[in-house]
XYZ file of C-alpha atoms in Angstrom:
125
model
C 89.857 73.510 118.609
C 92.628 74.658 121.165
C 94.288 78.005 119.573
C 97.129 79.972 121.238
C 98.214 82.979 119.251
C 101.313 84.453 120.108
C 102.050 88.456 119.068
C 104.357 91.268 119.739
C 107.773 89.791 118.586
C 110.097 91.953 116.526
C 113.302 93.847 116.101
C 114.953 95.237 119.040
C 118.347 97.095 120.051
C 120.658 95.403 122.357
C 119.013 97.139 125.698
C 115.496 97.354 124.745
C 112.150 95.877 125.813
C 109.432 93.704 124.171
C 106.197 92.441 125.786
C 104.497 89.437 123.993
C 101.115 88.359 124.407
C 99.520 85.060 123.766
C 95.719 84.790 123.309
C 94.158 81.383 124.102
C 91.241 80.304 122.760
C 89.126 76.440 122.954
C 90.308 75.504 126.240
C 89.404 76.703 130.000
C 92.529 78.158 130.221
C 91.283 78.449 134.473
C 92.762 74.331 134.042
C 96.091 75.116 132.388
C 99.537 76.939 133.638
C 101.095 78.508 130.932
C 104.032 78.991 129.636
C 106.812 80.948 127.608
C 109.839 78.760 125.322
C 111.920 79.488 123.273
C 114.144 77.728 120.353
C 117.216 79.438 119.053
C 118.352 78.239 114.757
C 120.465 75.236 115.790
C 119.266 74.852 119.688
C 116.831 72.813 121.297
C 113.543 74.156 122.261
C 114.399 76.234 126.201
C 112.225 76.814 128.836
C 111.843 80.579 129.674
C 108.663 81.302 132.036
C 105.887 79.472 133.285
C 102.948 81.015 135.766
C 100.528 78.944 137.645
C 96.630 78.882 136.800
C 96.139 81.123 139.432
C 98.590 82.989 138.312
C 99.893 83.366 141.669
C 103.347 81.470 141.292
C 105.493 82.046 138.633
C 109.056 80.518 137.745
C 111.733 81.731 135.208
C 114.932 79.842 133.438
C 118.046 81.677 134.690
C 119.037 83.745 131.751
C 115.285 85.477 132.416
C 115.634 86.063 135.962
C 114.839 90.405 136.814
C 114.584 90.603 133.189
C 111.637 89.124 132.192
C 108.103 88.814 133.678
C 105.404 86.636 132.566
C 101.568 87.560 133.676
C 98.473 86.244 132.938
C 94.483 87.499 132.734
C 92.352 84.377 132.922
C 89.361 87.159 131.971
C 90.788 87.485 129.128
C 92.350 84.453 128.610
C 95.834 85.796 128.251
C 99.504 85.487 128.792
C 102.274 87.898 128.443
C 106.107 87.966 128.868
C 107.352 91.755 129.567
C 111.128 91.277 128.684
C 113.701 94.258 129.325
C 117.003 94.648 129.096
C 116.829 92.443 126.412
C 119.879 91.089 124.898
C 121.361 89.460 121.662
C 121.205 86.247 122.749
C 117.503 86.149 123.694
C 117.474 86.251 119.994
C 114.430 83.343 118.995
C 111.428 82.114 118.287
C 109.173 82.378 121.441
C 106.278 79.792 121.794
C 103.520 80.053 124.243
C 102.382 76.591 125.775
C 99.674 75.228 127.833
C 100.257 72.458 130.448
C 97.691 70.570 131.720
C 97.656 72.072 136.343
C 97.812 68.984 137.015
C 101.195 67.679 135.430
C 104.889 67.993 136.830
C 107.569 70.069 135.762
C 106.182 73.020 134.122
C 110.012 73.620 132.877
C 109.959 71.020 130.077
C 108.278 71.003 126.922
C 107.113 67.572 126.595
C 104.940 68.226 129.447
C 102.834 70.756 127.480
C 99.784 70.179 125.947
C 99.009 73.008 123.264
C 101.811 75.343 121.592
C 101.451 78.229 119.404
C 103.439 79.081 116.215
C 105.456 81.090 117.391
C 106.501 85.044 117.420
C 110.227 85.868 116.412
C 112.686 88.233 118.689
C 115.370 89.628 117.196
C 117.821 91.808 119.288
C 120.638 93.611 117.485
C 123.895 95.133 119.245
């Protein structure tokens, strides 16, 4: 049974940082890029991060870019998102996902395999 558990969400000023991690569990995570979403009350489901299964390339939505950073350890079969300068409309739900290495466009969710339940970001001005 595939498991991601997401953790480290919370209440934040306007300004502050957050780092979220995801533990992955029933797959070979080795097989799967992973990435971070999230989906705003009202808003469709946004892409935010995504790193390969090397890790070694990484790719982030526009409103993330030199804020956030997303890393993984396969050893520990892990993904974070280090977020800073966070602001109040990062405000969300954040989902970690697995896709499949092999599909395309590691941007959209449909393309993901396995989701977690979620870990909710709240930043206050």
């Amino acid at each position: 049974q595939v498991q991601l558990v997401e953790s480290g969400g919370g209440l934040v000023q306007a300004g502050g940082s957050l780092r979220l991690s995801c533990a992955a569990s029933g797959l070979i995570v080795n097989f799967y890029n992973l990435g971070w979403f999230r989906q705003a009350p009202g808003k469709e489901r946004e892409f935010v991060a995504t790193i390969s299964r090397d890790g070694g390339i990484t790719s982030y939505a526009d409103s993330g870019k030199g804020r956030f950073t997303i890393s993984r350890d396969n050893a520990k079969k892990m993904v974070y998102l280090q977020m800073n300068s966070l602001k109040p409309e990062d405000t969300a739900v954040y989902y970690c996902a697995a896709q499949f290495y092999a599909k395309n466009d590691a941007s959209r969710p449909v393309q993901y395999d396995y989701w977690g339940q979620g870990t909710q970001i709240t930043v206050s001005s």
